[in-house]
Amino acid sequence: MTDFDDDAAGSIASAALAVLREQGPLSLEEWATHLEEYGTATELADVLEYLSEPMLGYLPNGKYVALDTVLEGLVFTHRLSEVEIASDILDASPDLEPILAFGDDDGAIRVALAEEAASERGAAPFRSRRVVVLPAGTLGECADGDLVGLAVEDGTLAFRLVEIEDEPDLAPALGELFEEDGVEALDSVCWQLLIEDPSLFTVPVAPLGEIFEVAGYEHERELLARRGFDFDAYDLQIRTALVASTYDLTHDEAVSAVAFVDLADRGYTDAVIADFDIADWAHRHVSAAPDSFVSLADPGAAVAVFDLGFRNQDPVTDAILEALASELAERGPRSVRPAAHWLAGKAVDRLGRVLEAEAHYEKALLAESGWGPALFELAQFASDRGDATRALSLLGRIDGGTEENLYAVLQDFVPADHPELGRNDKCWCGSGRKYKVCHLGKADESVKADGRWLYKKACLFAFASEFVDIVTGLDDLENENLSEDELIAATIFDGSALDVALFEGGIFAEFLARRSELLPEAEVVTAAQWLGIRRSVYEVIETSDTGVVLLDRGSKETVTVAHSVEGKPGDVISARVLTASTGAFAVGVVVMATESQAARVLEVLASEDLEAEELVRELRGGADHSTDDR
């Protein structure tokens, strides 16, 4: 895709929509030719294909259209249910699907995700993924089955009480759009019908769902097809293709990954509805067809399974994963055992049994010594134990292991060689003991005692798949245009959002709970102390080669931090000051842009019900100058 700066991209987007409004539906190539002042047709086609604008619609015939020019003045109807009347929320699909682009947050009528809207209004669940939220009391005088309408007026949605004025027969037009076994996006079909017959929906007609049913069509998940279409098979086909593309899997590997996740989902539903023996359930399903998941032997397929079905931590989901993976390790083909043990290890780790997880990863390597995901997990465990040498050795056995963040971290903590000393010479550290029993093959204990390694262990833990959404979610204000991989590269070990995610977001507490059996005893004590340390706002009082003196504006106490803090006397920062046996150091440093920002941050930090999202928003009110504590 061709790169344009933000200003150029914004100009292209505005011009592109203006062209569509003037010229009507256009193919990608036709569209690009009208914008050649911004670049070649090929370059522009790349940009236009990825253009994301609310008023941009894509038609079944492959052309693009400006929705406001097509839908302005039209009205779509919907028949009310008791749940909708009670909540003033309308199920959007299928009746209102074509006009949802107009329900932005600025209007009195807005479009929202169903789960969020139901929670907001205390309503029962809705069938649709998206709903239309009306002002409270709008439907107070309505009854079950009444017909209401939403019209597009001056680019916003307007509510109307309506009566049917026309009954269009859409069967012939729909027949022209659909192949025998074809399926299309419901909103796209409606837009195409309007292009071909602009008189449609200029007056209230029956709801779209009723019109489609009369014409012999049915809808599901915002899709439309002829009656009898197998939506489940289509959904499976699409999901399998998407998984294969996203994770670079073969078709068979993607099929196995999707099947495993679907089986776990069914188990979760069964477990929630009725209490049952999960181990027995897993045994019955795996032993009935032990070869079903043979294609999960590929590490990429196993990672896809975990990512798709188990990325979000949940005790029931993890128990199901443990049971299924353990059965697969015992009864499945030998080739799938590394993947099965790795999946089981991920499950028991999240269930708080880290030593069992370690045993599963070791068993994975017994089955296949070079199985990458298990090597990586064991490398992280070795790092948590403080064994940098073993961790680096394990990473070295992985293709691309030297590119991992963990590999870079460990470089600061590998044992220092002293070739000038013999094994029986006195150690360089002054302990009086022989080198071979003191520091030979061991890291300088001072690099562990200063807390840097412990903090970085927690940072690496935070970027495990089940937590990365929390970190990236908090960091999306400044880095909203970065991909997940770019965001991790930009923020790992640095940044206020990462620090807030660790402590106010609860990840550090989870790290300590799940890794205390691996961490050196002194680090467990230090980590427990860190749990009670809040961020604060500090004024830089003095800087020197030995440290920086900070005045805590909350407690009025001073503290000297050993690691560098960018700034000069008089500067005001927000940071978390962590203590270790060798001194204190600051993390997540943000320079306050103004005194008012500093006051707001201090006020938020003093709140008993401190919310991570609110804290990050206030910290992002100024320039973020995070220190490099490496």
XYZ file of C-alpha atoms in Angstrom:
630
model
C 0.000 0.000 0.000
C 1.359 3.460 -0.925
C 2.210 5.705 2.031
C 0.757 9.213 2.208
C 1.197 11.570 5.147
C -1.851 12.347 7.307
C -2.658 15.618 5.558
C -2.496 14.054 2.099
C -4.554 11.049 3.206
C -7.209 13.352 4.665
C -7.361 15.397 1.468
C -7.699 12.253 -0.637
C -10.522 10.951 1.573
C -12.466 14.220 1.285
C -11.938 14.452 -2.461
C -12.802 10.779 -2.957
C -16.187 11.127 -1.261
C -16.884 14.323 -3.182
C -16.271 12.432 -6.439
C -18.655 9.642 -5.418
C -21.343 12.152 -4.489
C -21.035 13.812 -7.867
C -20.417 10.830 -10.150
C -22.512 8.140 -8.475
C -21.373 4.519 -7.996
C -17.859 3.880 -9.352
C -15.538 0.927 -9.597
C -12.159 1.232 -7.905
C -10.428 1.928 -11.215
C -13.043 4.505 -12.286
C -12.863 6.184 -8.922
C -9.056 6.458 -9.014
C -9.056 8.135 -12.439
C -11.031 11.067 -10.991
C -8.325 11.703 -8.385
C -5.157 11.628 -10.465
C -4.036 15.009 -9.133
C -3.062 13.108 -5.960
C -1.054 10.363 -7.676
C -1.197 7.593 -10.240
C -4.320 5.483 -10.620
C -2.442 2.468 -9.230
C -1.265 4.352 -6.125
C -4.731 5.781 -5.515
C -6.442 2.438 -5.994
C -4.322 1.099 -3.103
C -5.419 4.003 -0.895
C -9.087 3.898 -1.872
C -9.362 0.164 -1.272
C -8.463 0.706 2.402
C -10.402 3.943 2.852
C -12.511 3.871 6.009
C -15.320 6.445 5.995
C -18.792 6.090 7.558
C -20.517 7.335 4.410
C -18.682 4.915 2.103
C -20.675 1.903 0.909
C -19.607 -1.142 -1.095
C -22.112 -2.645 -3.540
C -22.594 -6.292 -4.599
C -21.522 -5.375 -8.142
C -18.106 -4.269 -6.832
C -18.702 -0.532 -7.030
C -18.465 2.104 -4.299
C -21.151 4.647 -3.398
C -21.573 7.679 -1.122
C -24.341 6.592 1.238
C -25.606 10.060 2.124
C -26.522 10.712 -1.513
C -28.422 7.429 -1.761
C -30.200 7.355 1.607
C -31.071 10.984 2.346
C -34.846 11.378 2.802
C -35.611 7.647 2.922
C -37.443 5.856 5.720
C -37.057 2.287 6.999
C -39.599 0.693 9.294
C -39.427 -1.715 12.200
C -42.040 -3.612 14.221
C -41.631 -3.210 17.987
C -41.245 -5.852 20.678
C -41.925 -5.472 24.386
C -38.188 -5.580 25.173
C -37.564 -2.709 22.761
C -40.405 -0.618 24.169
C -39.178 -1.110 27.738
C -35.606 -0.060 26.907
C -36.089 2.414 24.026
C -33.588 0.337 22.042
C -34.293 -1.093 18.579
C -32.844 -4.322 17.200
C -31.055 -3.142 14.059
C -30.922 -6.281 11.959
C -32.344 -6.673 9.414
C -34.812 -3.782 9.218
C -32.519 -0.854 9.987
C -29.212 -2.255 8.757
C -28.899 0.002 5.661
C -28.907 3.289 7.644
C -26.711 2.495 10.662
C -23.886 4.674 9.320
C -25.930 7.727 10.287
C -26.236 6.921 13.979
C -23.103 8.645 15.267
C -22.560 9.746 18.853
C -23.457 13.371 18.127
C -27.119 12.735 17.327
C -30.038 12.184 19.675
C -30.432 8.745 18.086
C -27.279 6.671 18.078
C -26.051 3.262 17.024
C -24.269 1.120 19.604
C -23.113 -2.421 20.226
C -26.018 -4.435 21.606
C -24.229 -5.701 24.698
C -23.088 -2.217 25.731
C -26.497 -0.632 25.112
C -28.329 -3.378 27.014
C -25.982 -2.949 29.966
C -26.412 0.821 29.871
C -30.215 0.630 29.943
C -30.522 -2.507 32.070
C -32.254 -4.338 29.213
C -32.520 -7.971 28.225
C -30.110 -9.215 25.501
C -30.839 -8.296 21.866
C -30.592 -10.508 18.792
C -28.620 -8.026 16.707
C -24.940 -7.249 17.054
C -25.750 -3.537 16.772
C -28.797 -1.647 18.017
C -30.348 1.793 17.664
C -30.555 3.666 20.974
C -33.441 6.152 21.185
C -33.838 8.915 23.763
C -35.383 7.544 26.951
C -39.182 7.638 26.836
C -39.453 7.695 23.034
C -41.490 4.466 22.900
C -43.501 5.062 26.073
C -46.859 5.289 24.259
C -46.193 2.368 21.867
C -47.470 -1.196 22.048
C -46.031 -4.571 21.095
C -46.228 -4.933 17.298
C -46.511 -1.213 16.507
C -44.707 -0.016 13.414
C -42.119 2.745 13.764
C -39.753 4.292 11.272
C -36.294 5.787 11.130
C -35.685 8.354 8.425
C -32.456 9.934 7.231
C -32.918 13.699 7.516
C -30.027 16.112 6.950
C -27.527 13.324 7.567
C -28.958 12.165 10.906
C -31.574 9.658 12.032
C -35.086 10.858 12.852
C -37.775 8.809 14.627
C -41.297 8.544 13.221
C -44.572 6.771 13.972
C -45.646 5.414 10.581
C -48.198 3.408 8.649
C -47.453 1.286 5.577
C -48.083 3.228 2.356
C -46.640 0.808 -0.217
C -45.851 -2.911 -0.566
C -42.994 -3.296 -3.075
C -42.287 -6.703 -4.614
C -38.525 -7.084 -4.419
C -38.376 -10.711 -5.603
C -37.510 -9.895 -9.259
C -34.795 -7.383 -8.351
C -33.312 -9.688 -5.722
C -33.278 -12.549 -8.205
C -31.049 -10.446 -10.471
C -28.569 -9.805 -7.655
C -28.207 -13.323 -6.249
C -26.652 -16.413 -7.706
C -28.393 -19.681 -6.832
C -26.235 -20.350 -3.755
C -25.046 -16.789 -3.279
C -24.942 -14.748 -0.107
C -24.516 -10.987 0.234
C -24.247 -8.336 2.925
C -27.793 -7.242 3.708
C -27.060 -3.515 3.752
C -25.145 -3.769 0.478
C -28.103 -5.442 -1.208
C -30.422 -2.654 -0.083
C -28.091 0.041 -1.364
C -27.918 -1.721 -4.744
C -31.700 -1.929 -4.899
C -31.896 1.811 -4.238
C -29.395 2.576 -7.001
C -31.570 0.637 -9.430
C -34.881 2.052 -8.127
C -34.506 5.387 -6.269
C -38.254 5.421 -5.485
C -37.891 2.595 -2.959
C -38.398 3.546 0.705
C -39.361 7.122 -0.095
C -42.565 6.301 1.805
C -43.039 3.840 4.684
C -43.239 0.210 3.584
C -43.219 -3.063 5.494
C -40.032 -3.829 7.493
C -37.188 -5.279 5.430
C -37.322 -8.593 7.283
C -40.959 -9.087 6.267
C -40.302 -8.016 2.657
C -37.369 -10.447 2.356
C -39.423 -13.298 3.811
C -42.243 -12.751 1.284
C -39.668 -12.661 -1.533
C -38.166 -16.001 -0.440
C -35.045 -14.784 1.327
C -33.745 -15.091 4.861
C -31.094 -13.274 6.868
C -28.586 -14.151 9.544
C -25.691 -12.199 11.063
C -26.222 -9.218 8.749
C -26.165 -11.495 5.691
C -28.926 -12.227 3.174
C -29.484 -15.319 1.010
C -32.231 -17.371 -0.611
C -34.362 -19.393 1.774
C -32.652 -22.646 2.729
C -29.118 -21.296 2.530
C -26.723 -23.000 4.985
C -25.443 -20.013 6.941
C -23.564 -22.232 9.417
C -21.564 -23.928 6.671
C -20.855 -20.570 5.064
C -19.724 -19.108 8.384
C -17.413 -22.083 8.937
C -15.968 -21.708 5.458
C -15.283 -18.004 5.932
C -13.797 -18.439 9.395
C -11.545 -21.254 8.211
C -10.271 -19.202 5.281
C -9.669 -16.207 7.553
C -7.751 -18.296 10.093
C -5.640 -19.848 7.341
C -4.802 -16.403 5.962
C -4.180 -14.712 9.323
C -1.933 -17.427 10.737
C -0.413 -18.647 7.464
C -1.848 -22.142 7.877
C -2.779 -24.828 5.401
C -6.466 -25.539 4.907
C -6.267 -28.717 7.014
C -4.466 -26.888 9.841
C -7.071 -24.129 9.824
C -9.896 -26.694 9.829
C -8.390 -28.410 12.892
C -7.844 -25.105 14.700
C -11.401 -23.922 14.108
C -12.838 -27.333 15.056
C -10.899 -27.393 18.331
C -12.039 -23.872 19.253
C -15.650 -24.672 18.345
C -15.554 -27.807 20.504
C -14.232 -25.769 23.421
C -16.966 -23.166 22.874
C -19.636 -25.880 23.034
C -18.060 -27.188 26.209
C -18.103 -23.712 27.713
C -21.799 -23.279 26.909
C -22.602 -26.683 28.406
C -20.553 -25.920 31.518
C -22.297 -22.589 32.070
C -25.787 -24.042 31.560
C -25.298 -27.150 33.681
C -22.587 -28.315 36.049
C -20.857 -31.373 34.594
C -17.580 -33.298 34.752
C -15.329 -31.452 32.297
C -12.669 -34.171 32.305
C -15.230 -36.850 31.413
C -16.694 -34.604 28.694
C -13.254 -34.050 27.185
C -12.464 -37.771 27.339
C -15.639 -38.662 25.439
C -15.084 -36.106 22.683
C -11.370 -36.712 22.140
C -11.419 -40.514 22.451
C -14.291 -40.696 19.945
C -12.045 -39.266 17.193
C -8.437 -38.963 18.438
C -7.096 -38.200 14.953
C -9.443 -35.252 14.382
C -6.910 -32.679 15.466
C -3.746 -34.152 13.976
C -3.074 -30.951 12.011
C -2.604 -29.033 15.266
C 0.911 -30.513 15.331
C 2.092 -27.383 13.516
C 3.154 -24.713 16.061
C 1.305 -22.031 14.102
C -1.930 -23.996 14.308
C -1.558 -24.485 18.066
C -0.869 -20.765 18.563
C -3.940 -19.966 16.449
C -6.067 -22.197 18.703
C -4.893 -20.399 21.828
C -5.264 -16.967 20.247
C -8.742 -17.602 18.857
C -10.323 -19.483 21.730
C -8.376 -18.771 24.882
C -6.801 -15.335 24.594
C -9.123 -13.892 27.247
C -8.552 -15.418 30.650
C -11.523 -17.285 32.126
C -11.376 -20.156 34.670
C -14.036 -22.268 32.918
C -12.421 -21.790 29.496
C -9.001 -22.648 30.912
C -10.383 -25.770 32.622
C -11.874 -26.891 29.302
C -8.596 -26.231 27.499
C -6.667 -28.201 30.106
C -9.043 -31.164 29.840
C -9.127 -31.239 26.033
C -5.374 -30.741 25.628
C -4.499 -33.326 28.276
C -6.738 -35.900 26.593
C -5.203 -35.058 23.229
C -1.697 -35.449 24.669
C -2.603 -38.883 26.028
C -4.795 -40.280 23.256
C -3.982 -38.268 20.159
C -1.348 -39.087 17.525
C 2.268 -38.783 18.660
C 2.834 -35.868 16.277
C 0.290 -33.698 18.090
C 1.657 -34.291 21.604
C 3.968 -31.231 21.678
C 1.067 -28.952 20.770
C -1.261 -30.675 23.229
C 1.202 -30.359 26.105
C 1.861 -26.712 25.222
C -1.869 -25.931 25.232
C -2.345 -27.794 28.510
C 0.604 -25.887 29.961
C -0.908 -22.536 28.957
C -4.167 -23.544 30.646
C -2.733 -24.719 33.977
C -0.407 -21.720 34.109
C -3.411 -19.386 33.991
C -5.129 -21.566 36.578
C -2.259 -20.826 38.965
C -0.271 -24.067 38.649
C 2.960 -22.864 37.103
C 5.054 -25.917 38.023
C 2.547 -28.171 36.253
C 2.768 -25.841 33.267
C 6.531 -26.200 33.284
C 6.191 -29.981 33.356
C 3.861 -29.879 30.335
C 6.357 -27.751 28.387
C 9.159 -30.172 29.257
C 6.995 -33.061 28.020
C 6.402 -31.151 24.785
C 10.165 -31.049 24.247
C 10.502 -34.748 25.057
C 8.087 -35.397 22.203
C 9.831 -32.914 19.874
C 13.024 -31.253 21.110
C 12.780 -28.218 18.843
C 9.116 -27.318 19.362
C 9.331 -23.491 19.431
C 6.408 -22.350 21.612
C 7.421 -24.706 24.447
C 11.051 -23.578 24.203
C 9.936 -19.969 24.503
C 7.741 -20.596 27.560
C 10.581 -22.428 29.294
C 12.963 -19.580 28.400
C 10.612 -17.126 30.119
C 10.402 -19.399 33.153
C 14.223 -19.624 33.283
C 14.390 -15.828 33.132
C 11.847 -15.564 35.950
C 14.068 -17.866 38.015
C 17.031 -15.613 37.301
C 18.846 -18.095 35.065
C 19.778 -15.943 32.084
C 22.210 -18.512 30.708
C 19.572 -21.241 30.370
C 16.990 -18.792 29.040
C 19.365 -17.658 26.284
C 20.245 -21.259 25.464
C 16.562 -22.143 25.042
C 15.929 -19.068 22.883
C 18.904 -20.014 20.755
C 17.145 -23.241 19.776
C 14.193 -21.322 18.295
C 14.216 -20.087 14.721
C 14.230 -16.307 15.189
C 14.690 -16.602 18.953
C 17.393 -13.935 18.989
C 14.817 -11.428 17.734
C 12.575 -11.857 20.778
C 12.283 -9.034 23.329
C 13.312 -11.512 26.017
C 16.628 -12.142 24.255
C 17.454 -8.422 24.289
C 16.483 -8.111 27.959
C 18.703 -10.983 29.031
C 21.836 -9.388 27.590
C 22.028 -7.121 30.661
C 21.853 -10.061 33.050
C 24.095 -12.783 31.616
C 26.995 -13.942 33.810
C 30.109 -11.822 33.350
C 33.138 -13.869 32.260
C 36.496 -13.162 33.867
C 38.963 -15.134 31.730
C 41.878 -13.750 33.748
C 40.733 -15.800 36.746
C 41.230 -19.500 37.234
C 38.519 -21.674 38.751
C 40.364 -21.823 42.079
C 41.355 -18.152 42.195
C 39.642 -15.806 44.621
C 36.464 -14.334 43.122
C 36.590 -10.868 41.603
C 33.694 -9.673 43.801
C 35.778 -9.625 47.025
C 33.811 -12.341 48.831
C 37.004 -14.268 49.593
C 35.537 -17.432 48.077
C 36.902 -19.295 45.081
C 35.684 -18.054 41.702
C 34.216 -21.485 40.827
C 31.867 -21.501 43.818
C 31.049 -17.789 43.829
C 30.453 -16.098 40.459
C 31.656 -18.530 37.805
C 28.714 -18.865 35.398
C 26.559 -16.596 37.554
C 25.302 -13.056 37.091
C 26.486 -10.238 39.306
C 23.918 -10.264 42.129
C 23.800 -6.469 42.106
C 21.942 -6.444 38.776
C 19.219 -8.557 40.374
C 19.090 -6.567 43.588
C 18.437 -3.207 41.922
C 14.957 -4.277 40.740
C 15.461 -3.695 37.011
C 15.222 -7.364 36.053
C 12.172 -7.902 38.230
C 10.353 -4.992 36.594
C 11.232 -6.243 33.121
C 10.033 -9.736 33.999
C 6.675 -8.174 34.860
C 6.683 -6.185 31.601
C 7.251 -9.353 29.566
C 4.459 -11.047 31.498
C 2.167 -8.096 30.691
C 2.692 -8.649 26.993
C 1.546 -12.270 27.178
C -1.421 -12.724 24.876
C -4.095 -12.676 27.573
C -2.952 -9.281 28.874
C -1.742 -7.422 25.803
C -5.260 -6.127 25.081
C -5.263 -4.330 28.436
C -1.921 -2.671 27.693
C -2.753 -1.688 24.135
C -6.202 -0.521 25.180
C -4.708 1.894 27.709
C -2.073 3.057 25.248
C -4.395 3.806 22.337
C -4.605 7.565 22.915
C -1.089 8.368 21.770
C -0.521 5.299 19.626
C -3.913 4.732 18.021
C -2.458 4.261 14.529
C 0.041 1.575 15.504
C -0.494 -2.111 14.916
C -0.302 -4.434 17.916
C 3.249 -5.521 17.028
C 4.367 -1.904 16.541
C 2.753 -0.898 19.814
C 4.542 -3.656 21.713
C 7.870 -2.609 20.194
C 7.207 1.031 21.097
C 6.014 0.574 24.678
C 7.560 -2.545 26.187
C 9.556 -1.571 29.287
C 8.597 2.075 28.792
C 5.588 4.301 29.020
C 2.985 5.434 31.474
C 0.258 3.223 29.993
C 2.311 0.076 30.499
C 3.037 1.036 34.101
C -0.638 1.819 34.773
C -1.644 -1.486 33.158
C 0.784 -3.321 35.434
C -0.314 -1.773 38.693
C -3.714 -0.047 38.434
C -4.699 -2.579 35.752
C -3.880 -5.472 38.107
C -1.366 -7.265 35.889
C 1.516 -6.978 38.361
C -0.567 -8.622 41.087
C -1.376 -11.446 38.655
C 2.323 -11.710 37.782
C 3.270 -12.113 41.431
C 0.481 -14.620 42.075
C 1.406 -16.786 39.094
C 5.217 -16.473 39.181
C 6.064 -16.433 42.895
C 7.051 -20.111 42.763
C 9.649 -19.301 40.117
C 11.001 -15.937 41.285
C 14.000 -15.766 43.605
C 12.880 -15.328 47.214
C 14.264 -11.791 47.462
C 12.307 -10.726 44.369
C 9.082 -12.116 45.812
C 9.579 -9.921 48.876
C 10.375 -6.885 46.709
C 7.409 -7.507 44.385
C 5.029 -7.775 47.337
C 6.260 -4.377 48.549
C 5.760 -2.850 45.088
C 2.079 -3.791 45.111
C 1.419 -1.057 47.665
C 3.294 1.694 45.811
C 1.125 4.222 43.990
C 2.138 6.662 41.323
C 2.503 10.264 42.378
C 3.425 13.692 41.035
C 6.997 14.807 41.720
C 8.999 17.991 41.325
C 12.632 17.650 40.292
C 14.655 19.308 43.078
C 18.222 18.390 42.194
C 20.113 16.329 39.630
C 23.614 14.875 39.838
C 25.691 11.987 38.555
C 24.602 9.880 41.511
C 20.869 10.409 41.223
C 17.898 12.730 41.023
C 16.161 14.177 44.092
C 12.374 14.303 43.729
C 9.793 16.006 45.950
C 6.535 14.077 46.202
C 3.784 16.708 45.875
C 1.344 14.364 47.570
C 3.268 13.263 50.672
C 5.745 16.224 50.663
C 8.589 13.728 51.154
C 11.770 13.650 49.076
C 13.287 10.588 47.430
C 16.461 10.034 45.438
C 16.184 7.822 42.393
C 19.300 6.090 41.141
C 18.382 5.824 37.464
C 18.185 8.869 35.247
C 15.029 10.949 35.003
C 15.004 13.381 32.116
C 14.411 16.902 33.313
C 15.910 19.807 35.197
C 15.201 21.295 38.624
C 11.708 22.745 38.643
C 10.264 20.265 36.174
C 7.164 18.369 37.307
C 6.665 14.702 36.450
C 4.336 11.858 37.269
C 5.986 8.525 37.945
C 5.986 5.458 40.132
C 9.036 5.245 42.365
C 9.917 1.638 43.102
C 12.383 0.636 45.812
C 14.857 -2.217 45.861
C 17.713 -3.178 48.160
C 20.155 -0.989 46.227
C 17.953 2.109 46.077
C 14.977 3.546 44.217
C 14.179 4.067 40.542
C 11.331 5.706 38.620
C 9.177 4.023 35.973
C 6.420 5.247 33.660
C 7.714 8.820 33.793
C 5.558 11.523 32.196
C 6.586 15.185 32.145
C 3.631 17.368 33.110
C 2.899 19.983 30.450
C 1.235 22.434 32.835
C 0.599 22.949 36.525
C -3.106 22.357 35.915
C -2.379 18.973 34.395
C -0.198 18.103 37.400
C -3.053 19.075 39.729
C -5.560 16.945 37.780
C -3.264 13.922 37.823
C -2.659 14.295 41.556
C -6.413 14.539 42.140
C -7.056 11.348 40.161
C -4.251 9.548 42.015
C -5.791 10.516 45.354
C -9.132 8.936 44.458
C -10.126 5.834 46.413
C -11.722 4.366 43.281
C -8.831 5.060 40.928
C -9.617 3.915 37.379
C -6.778 3.010 35.039
C -8.481 4.512 31.986
C -9.080 7.874 33.669
C -5.498 8.018 34.933
C -4.049 7.346 31.481
C -6.291 10.002 29.931
C -4.989 12.609 32.380
C -1.390 11.496 31.918
C -1.822 11.794 28.158
C -2.917 15.401 28.603
C 0.729 16.413 28.238
C 3.811 15.231 26.398
C 4.862 11.714 27.314
C 8.618 11.511 27.923
C 9.062 8.039 29.307
C 12.516 7.232 30.618
C 14.510 4.281 29.461
C 15.160 2.253 32.593
C 17.093 -0.356 30.756
